PDB file of C-alpha atoms and ligand atoms in Angstrom:
ATOM      1  CA  MET A   1      -8.046  -9.120 -57.336  1.00  0.00           C
ATOM      2  CA  GLN A   2      -9.868 -12.093 -57.144  1.00  0.00           C
ATOM      3  CA  THR A   3     -12.990 -12.258 -55.448  1.00  0.00           C
ATOM      4  CA  HIS A   4     -11.764 -13.885 -52.326  1.00  0.00           C
ATOM      5  CA  GLN A   5      -8.993 -11.667 -51.706  1.00  0.00           C
ATOM      6  CA  LEU A   6     -11.734  -8.708 -51.943  1.00  0.00           C
ATOM      7  CA  VAL A   7     -13.931 -10.519 -49.606  1.00  0.00           C
ATOM      8  CA  LEU A   8     -10.806 -10.584 -46.897  1.00  0.00           C
ATOM      9  CA  VAL A   9      -9.586  -6.915 -47.352  1.00  0.00           C
ATOM     10  CA  PHE A  10     -13.174  -5.314 -46.920  1.00  0.00           C
ATOM     11  CA  GLY A  11     -13.763  -7.842 -43.854  1.00  0.00           C
ATOM     12  CA  HIS A  12     -10.313  -6.372 -42.628  1.00  0.00           C
ATOM     13  CA  ILE A  13     -11.338  -2.999 -42.810  1.00  0.00           C
ATOM     14  CA  ILE A  14     -14.868  -3.351 -41.671  1.00  0.00           C
ATOM     15  CA  LYS A  15     -12.648  -4.863 -38.338  1.00  0.00           C
ATOM     16  CA  GLN A  16     -10.454  -2.234 -38.040  1.00  0.00           C
ATOM     17  CA  MET A  17     -13.705   0.278 -38.292  1.00  0.00           C
ATOM     18  CA  LYS A  18     -15.368  -1.426 -35.467  1.00  0.00           C
ATOM     19  CA  ARG A  19     -12.367  -1.356 -33.449  1.00  0.00           C
ATOM     20  CA  ARG A  20     -11.768   2.181 -33.629  1.00  0.00           C
ATOM     21  CA  GLU A  21     -15.712   2.930 -33.186  1.00  0.00           C
ATOM     22  CA  LEU A  22     -15.472   1.153 -29.785  1.00  0.00           C
ATOM     23  CA  PHE A  23     -12.009   2.596 -28.529  1.00  0.00           C
ATOM     24  CA  SER A  24     -13.212   6.332 -29.488  1.00  0.00           C
ATOM     25  CA  SER A  25     -16.797   5.886 -27.856  1.00  0.00           C
ATOM     26  CA  LEU A  26     -14.283   4.261 -24.684  1.00  0.00           C
ATOM     27  CA  ALA A  27     -11.746   7.168 -24.823  1.00  0.00           C
ATOM     28  CA  SER A  28     -14.961   9.949 -25.035  1.00  0.00           C
ATOM     29  CA  SER A  29     -16.879   8.060 -22.516  1.00  0.00           C
ATOM     30  CA  LEU A  30     -13.910   9.163 -19.862  1.00  0.00           C
ATOM     31  CA  LYS A  31     -13.645  12.546 -20.733  1.00  0.00           C
ATOM     32  CA  GLY A  32     -17.586  12.986 -19.384  1.00  0.00           C
ATOM     33  CA  GLU A  33     -18.353  13.539 -15.808  1.00  0.00           C
ATOM     34  CA  LYS A  34     -20.760  11.558 -14.592  1.00  0.00           C
ATOM     35  CA  LYS A  35     -24.262  12.822 -13.984  1.00  0.00           C
ATOM     36  CA  GLN A  36     -25.505  12.164 -10.193  1.00  0.00           C
ATOM     37  CA  GLU A  37     -28.968  13.219  -9.836  1.00  0.00           C
ATOM     38  CA  LYS A  38     -29.034  12.829  -6.287  1.00  0.00           C
ATOM     39  CA  LEU A  39     -26.213  13.086  -3.675  1.00  0.00           C
ATOM     40  CA  LEU A  40     -24.791   9.743  -1.884  1.00  0.00           C
ATOM     41  CA  ARG A  41     -24.218  10.541   1.567  1.00  0.00           C
ATOM     42  CA  PRO A  42     -22.123   8.271   4.298  1.00  0.00           C
ATOM     43  CA  PRO A  43     -23.629   5.258   5.210  1.00  0.00           C
ATOM     44  CA  TYR A  44     -24.778   6.803   8.844  1.00  0.00           C
ATOM     45  CA  PHE A  45     -27.687   8.807   8.430  1.00  0.00           C
ATOM     46  CA  GLY A  46     -31.427   8.603   9.490  1.00  0.00           C
ATOM     47  CA  ASP A  47     -33.001  11.751   8.256  1.00  0.00           C
ATOM     48  CA  GLU A  48     -31.511  13.640   5.355  1.00  0.00           C
ATOM     49  CA  SER A  49     -33.235  17.061   6.482  1.00  0.00           C
ATOM     50  CA  LEU A  50     -30.625  17.236   9.161  1.00  0.00           C
ATOM     51  CA  PHE A  51     -27.917  17.866   6.862  1.00  0.00           C
ATOM     52  CA  HIS A  52     -29.663  21.149   5.700  1.00  0.00           C
ATOM     53  CA  LYS A  53     -30.240  22.060   9.170  1.00  0.00           C
ATOM     54  CA  GLU A  54     -26.952  21.059  10.959  1.00  0.00           C
ATOM     55  CA  CYS A  55     -24.175  21.013   8.740  1.00  0.00           C
ATOM     56  CA  ASN A  56     -23.713  24.547   8.313  1.00  0.00           C
ATOM     57  CA  LYS A  57     -22.737  24.803  11.816  1.00  0.00           C
ATOM     58  CA  CYS A  58     -19.775  22.158  11.341  1.00  0.00           C
ATOM     59  CA  ASP A  59     -16.378  22.991   9.884  1.00  0.00           C
ATOM     60  CA  ALA A  60     -16.843  19.617   7.849  1.00  0.00           C
ATOM     61  CA  LYS A  61     -15.451  17.277  10.620  1.00  0.00           C
ATOM     62  CA  CYS A  62     -16.290  14.204   8.680  1.00  0.00           C
ATOM     63  CA  ALA A  63     -14.458  15.058   5.393  1.00  0.00           C
ATOM     64  CA  THR A  64     -11.543  15.821   7.571  1.00  0.00           C
ATOM     65  CA  VAL A  65     -11.497  12.432   9.119  1.00  0.00           C
ATOM     66  CA  CYS A  66     -12.463  10.398   6.330  1.00  0.00           C
ATOM     67  CA  GLU A  67      -9.248   8.415   5.449  1.00  0.00           C
ATOM     68  CA  GLU A  68     -10.256   7.258   2.325  1.00  0.00           C
ATOM     69  CA  GLU A  69     -10.955  11.270   1.302  1.00  0.00           C
ATOM     70  CA  ILE A  70     -14.035  10.399  -0.551  1.00  0.00           C
ATOM     71  CA  ILE A  71     -16.271  12.938   1.461  1.00  0.00           C
ATOM     72  CA  LYS A  72     -16.558  16.150  -0.299  1.00  0.00           C
ATOM     73  CA  ILE A  73     -18.647  18.849   0.604  1.00  0.00           C
ATOM     74  CA  THR A  74     -21.504  20.764  -1.497  1.00  0.00           C
ATOM     75  CA  SER A  75     -21.682  24.275  -1.560  1.00  0.00           C
ATOM     76  CA  ASP A  76     -24.429  24.450   1.164  1.00  0.00           C
ATOM     77  CA  LYS A  77     -22.194  22.920   3.457  1.00  0.00           C
ATOM     78  CA  THR A  78     -23.217  19.531   3.401  1.00  0.00           C
ATOM     79  CA  PRO A  79     -21.064  15.915   2.984  1.00  0.00           C
ATOM     80  CA  TYR A  80     -21.694  14.056  -0.043  1.00  0.00           C
ATOM     81  CA  LEU A  81     -19.196  10.558  -1.371  1.00  0.00           C
ATOM     82  CA  ASN A  82     -16.889  10.783  -4.369  1.00  0.00           C
ATOM     83  CA  PHE A  83     -15.570   7.432  -5.351  1.00  0.00           C
ATOM     84  CA  SER A  84     -13.160   9.043  -7.764  1.00  0.00           C
ATOM     85  CA  ASN A  85     -10.018   7.886  -5.962  1.00  0.00           C
ATOM     86  CA  GLY A  86     -11.212   5.220  -3.536  1.00  0.00           C
ATOM     87  CA  GLY A  87     -14.133   4.019  -1.537  1.00  0.00           C
ATOM     88  CA  CYS A  88     -15.859   3.344   1.577  1.00  0.00           C
ATOM     89  CA  THR A  89     -14.790   1.064   4.188  1.00  0.00           C
ATOM     90  CA  TYR A  90     -17.827   1.597   6.610  1.00  0.00           C
ATOM     91  CA  CYS A  91     -15.104   2.626   9.238  1.00  0.00           C
ATOM     92  CA  ASP A  92     -17.818   4.582  11.310  1.00  0.00           C
ATOM     93  CA  GLU A  93     -15.129   7.351  11.835  1.00  0.00           C
ATOM     94  CA  CYS A  94     -17.109  10.205  10.036  1.00  0.00           C
ATOM     95  CA  ALA A  95     -20.083   9.093  12.467  1.00  0.00           C
ATOM     96  CA  ILE A  96     -17.769   9.237  15.420  1.00  0.00           C
ATOM     97  CA  ALA A  97     -16.623  13.042  14.245  1.00  0.00           C
ATOM     98  CA  CYS A  98     -20.083  14.033  14.084  1.00  0.00           C
ATOM     99  CA  GLU A  99     -21.153  16.138  16.793  1.00  0.00           C
ATOM    100  CA  PHE A 100     -24.266  17.550  15.320  1.00  0.00           C
ATOM    101  CA  GLY A 101     -26.224  14.161  15.170  1.00  0.00           C
ATOM    102  CA  VAL A 102     -26.461  14.127  11.572  1.00  0.00           C
ATOM    103  CA  LEU A 103     -24.107  10.870  11.551  1.00  0.00           C
ATOM    104  CA  LYS A 104     -24.776   8.282  13.796  1.00  0.00           C
ATOM    105  CA  ILE A 105     -23.429   4.817  14.307  1.00  0.00           C
ATOM    106  CA  ASP A 106     -26.800   3.676  15.217  1.00  0.00           C
ATOM    107  CA  ASP A 107     -27.847   4.745  11.862  1.00  0.00           C
ATOM    108  CA  LYS A 108     -25.062   2.709   9.995  1.00  0.00           C
ATOM    109  CA  LYS A 109     -26.485   1.077   6.924  1.00  0.00           C
ATOM    110  CA  LEU A 110     -25.252   0.108   3.441  1.00  0.00           C
ATOM    111  CA  LEU A 111     -24.763   3.104   1.285  1.00  0.00           C
ATOM    112  CA  ARG A 112     -28.001   3.809  -0.630  1.00  0.00           C
ATOM    113  CA  ALA A 113     -26.605   2.949  -4.446  1.00  0.00           C
ATOM    114  CA  HIS A 114     -26.849   0.268  -6.799  1.00  0.00           C
ATOM    115  CA  VAL A 115     -23.765  -0.330  -8.651  1.00  0.00           C
ATOM    116  CA  THR A 116     -23.822  -2.017 -11.991  1.00  0.00           C
ATOM    117  CA  ILE A 117     -21.233  -2.371 -15.017  1.00  0.00           C
ATOM    118  CA  ASN A 118     -22.140  -0.649 -18.546  1.00  0.00           C
ATOM    119  CA  LYS A 119     -21.541  -3.745 -21.064  1.00  0.00           C
ATOM    120  CA  ASN A 120     -20.994  -1.046 -23.955  1.00  0.00           C
ATOM    121  CA  LYS A 121     -18.307   0.787 -22.121  1.00  0.00           C
ATOM    122  CA  CYS A 122     -16.766  -2.289 -20.658  1.00  0.00           C
ATOM    123  CA  LEU A 123     -13.558  -3.867 -22.031  1.00  0.00           C
ATOM    124  CA  SER A 124     -14.474  -7.420 -21.194  1.00  0.00           C
ATOM    125  CA  TRP A 125     -17.638  -7.053 -22.668  1.00  0.00           C
ATOM    126  CA  ASN A 126     -16.337  -5.862 -26.240  1.00  0.00           C
ATOM    127  CA  HIS A 127     -13.861  -8.856 -26.035  1.00  0.00           C
ATOM    128  CA  THR A 128     -10.822  -7.345 -24.642  1.00  0.00           C
ATOM    129  CA  MET A 129      -9.669  -9.188 -21.500  1.00  0.00           C
ATOM    130  CA  CYS A 130      -9.888  -6.787 -18.166  1.00  0.00           C
ATOM    131  CA  PHE A 131     -10.038  -8.028 -14.697  1.00  0.00           C
ATOM    132  CA  SER A 132      -9.456  -4.516 -13.424  1.00  0.00           C
ATOM    133  CA  CYS A 133     -12.706  -4.157 -11.270  1.00  0.00           C
ATOM    134  CA  LYS A 134     -12.143  -7.662  -9.520  1.00  0.00           C
ATOM    135  CA  ASP A 135      -9.006  -7.072  -7.327  1.00  0.00           C
ATOM    136  CA  PRO A 136     -10.189  -4.239  -5.360  1.00  0.00           C
ATOM    137  CA  CYS A 137     -13.854  -5.660  -4.708  1.00  0.00           C
ATOM    138  CA  LEU A 138     -13.284  -7.369  -1.393  1.00  0.00           C
ATOM    139  CA  ASP A 139     -16.876  -8.601  -1.026  1.00  0.00           C
ATOM    140  CA  ASN A 140     -16.507 -10.940  -4.159  1.00  0.00           C
ATOM    141  CA  ALA A 141     -19.438  -9.315  -5.811  1.00  0.00           C
ATOM    142  CA  ILE A 142     -18.051  -9.479  -9.292  1.00  0.00           C
ATOM    143  CA  ASP A 143     -18.782 -12.695 -11.320  1.00  0.00           C
ATOM    144  CA  PHE A 144     -16.984 -13.273 -14.649  1.00  0.00           C
ATOM    145  CA  LYS A 145     -19.310 -15.101 -16.708  1.00  0.00           C
ATOM    146  CA  ALA A 146     -17.631 -17.192 -19.406  1.00  0.00           C
ATOM    147  CA  MET A 147     -14.276 -15.078 -18.512  1.00  0.00           C
ATOM    148  CA  PHE A 148     -15.746 -12.192 -20.588  1.00  0.00           C
ATOM    149  CA  MET A 149     -18.771 -10.844 -19.024  1.00  0.00           C
ATOM    150  CA  PRO A 150     -18.237  -9.213 -15.547  1.00  0.00           C
ATOM    151  CA  VAL A 151     -21.669  -8.808 -13.713  1.00  0.00           C
ATOM    152  CA  ILE A 152     -21.840  -7.695 -10.240  1.00  0.00           C
ATOM    153  CA  ASN A 153     -24.024  -9.754  -7.751  1.00  0.00           C
ATOM    154  CA  GLU A 154     -26.088  -9.523  -4.505  1.00  0.00           C
ATOM    155  CA  LYS A 155     -22.847  -9.280  -2.260  1.00  0.00           C
ATOM    156  CA  CYS A 156     -22.118  -5.768  -3.442  1.00  0.00           C
ATOM    157  CA  THR A 157     -21.978  -3.426  -0.712  1.00  0.00           C
ATOM    158  CA  SER A 158     -21.821  -0.292  -3.182  1.00  0.00           C
ATOM    159  CA  CYS A 159     -18.522   0.602  -1.355  1.00  0.00           C
ATOM    160  CA  GLY A 160     -17.216   2.501  -4.767  1.00  0.00           C
ATOM    161  CA  PHE A 161     -13.582   0.662  -4.525  1.00  0.00           C
ATOM    162  CA  CYS A 162     -14.134  -0.807  -8.343  1.00  0.00           C
ATOM    163  CA  ILE A 163     -15.346   2.368  -9.361  1.00  0.00           C
ATOM    164  CA  SER A 164     -12.018   4.358  -9.946  1.00  0.00           C
ATOM    165  CA  ARG A 165      -9.733   0.899 -11.207  1.00  0.00           C
ATOM    166  CA  CYS A 166     -12.056   0.531 -14.376  1.00  0.00           C
ATOM    167  CA  PRO A 167     -10.008   1.678 -17.235  1.00  0.00           C
ATOM    168  CA  THR A 168     -13.225   3.012 -19.422  1.00  0.00           C
ATOM    169  CA  ASP A 169     -15.489   4.486 -16.453  1.00  0.00           C
ATOM    170  CA  ALA A 170     -17.720   1.643 -17.013  1.00  0.00           C
ATOM    171  CA  ILE A 171     -19.116   1.452 -13.575  1.00  0.00           C
ATOM    172  CA  ASP A 172     -22.177   3.109 -12.927  1.00  0.00           C
ATOM    173  CA  VAL A 173     -23.589   4.331  -9.267  1.00  0.00           C
ATOM    174  CA  LYS A 174     -27.418   5.047  -9.236  1.00  0.00           C
ATOM    175  CA  VAL A 175     -28.090   6.903  -5.799  1.00  0.00           C
ATOM    176  CA  LEU A 176     -31.060   5.491  -4.351  1.00  0.00           C
TER     177      LEU A 176
HETATM  178  S1  SF4 B 201     -17.286   5.046   6.951  1.00  0.00           S
HETATM  179 FE1  SF4 B 201     -14.943   5.653   7.248  1.00  0.00          FE
HETATM  180  S2  SF4 B 201     -14.198   5.466   4.991  1.00  0.00           S
HETATM  181 FE2  SF4 B 201     -16.841   5.057   5.087  1.00  0.00          FE
HETATM  182  S3  SF4 B 201     -17.306   7.383   4.426  1.00  0.00           S
HETATM  183 FE3  SF4 B 201     -16.846   7.243   6.574  1.00  0.00          FE
HETATM  184  S4  SF4 B 201     -15.016   7.705   7.397  1.00  0.00           S
HETATM  185 FE4  SF4 B 201     -14.922   7.740   4.732  1.00  0.00          FE
HETATM  186  S1  SF4 B 202     -19.464  15.935  10.669  1.00  0.00           S
HETATM  187 FE1  SF4 B 202     -21.752  16.429  10.769  1.00  0.00          FE
HETATM  188  S2  SF4 B 202     -22.504  18.243  10.649  1.00  0.00           S
HETATM  189 FE2  SF4 B 202     -20.455  17.962   9.896  1.00  0.00          FE
HETATM  190  S3  SF4 B 202     -20.633  18.205   7.987  1.00  0.00           S
HETATM  191 FE3  SF4 B 202     -20.546  15.868   8.519  1.00  0.00          FE
HETATM  192  S4  SF4 B 202     -22.397  15.455   8.592  1.00  0.00           S
HETATM  193 FE4  SF4 B 202     -22.472  17.550   8.658  1.00  0.00          FE
HETATM  194  S1  SF4 B 203     -19.146  -1.409  -5.220  1.00  0.00           S
HETATM  195 FE1  SF4 B 203     -19.922  -3.644  -5.094  1.00  0.00          FE
HETATM  196  S2  SF4 B 203     -18.627  -4.896  -6.943  1.00  0.00           S
HETATM  197 FE2  SF4 B 203     -17.861  -2.702  -6.674  1.00  0.00          FE
HETATM  198  S3  SF4 B 203     -15.842  -2.677  -5.144  1.00  0.00           S
HETATM  199 FE3  SF4 B 203     -17.544  -2.658  -3.779  1.00  0.00          FE
HETATM  200  S4  SF4 B 203     -18.291  -4.737  -3.499  1.00  0.00           S
HETATM  201 FE4  SF4 B 203     -17.715  -4.863  -5.122  1.00  0.00          FE
END
């Protein structure tokens, strides 16, 4: 085989290896659960200590009324949000349903979370076209720089709707 042919074959093998590494790292990331140090509470609380004082008297009303079904209940009976199937519409229903003053409409605020795209896991950042996160974002908070580099901008409300739509689990939520 000629030298230039060898260089071509070698280049092709390296390309295939890189592609395999990328997809195996993307696949393994799908299996892992995201670790969350703090709980992400519904967007209507003023005092964290009230969850521990009051929620054990309640039969999880907020979780029952949430149409998005994103409110889950911990073993100590306090509510937290899980975006694996949806996001928060800020509809107020959980606050209206809370009879114990833990969630109140007067305390409404944006969710205390910072949402970012992990460039190592994101398909677009790894040269494979994907716009899956863009459509569910009604706040137009994801900019695609040069078509392939999605970045979350300051319009993000931390609603979480983009998270379950990402095929490689590349959107991270940090609870503040
Ligand atoms: S505001 Fe609405 S969508 Fe958000 S957690 Fe409460 S009930 Fe669910
Ligand atoms: S409805 Fe209020 S008291 Fe009941 S679990 Fe939810 S936050 Fe706690
Ligand atoms: S979490 Fe932010 S980027 Fe994602 S859909 Fe909601 S507003 Fe858009």
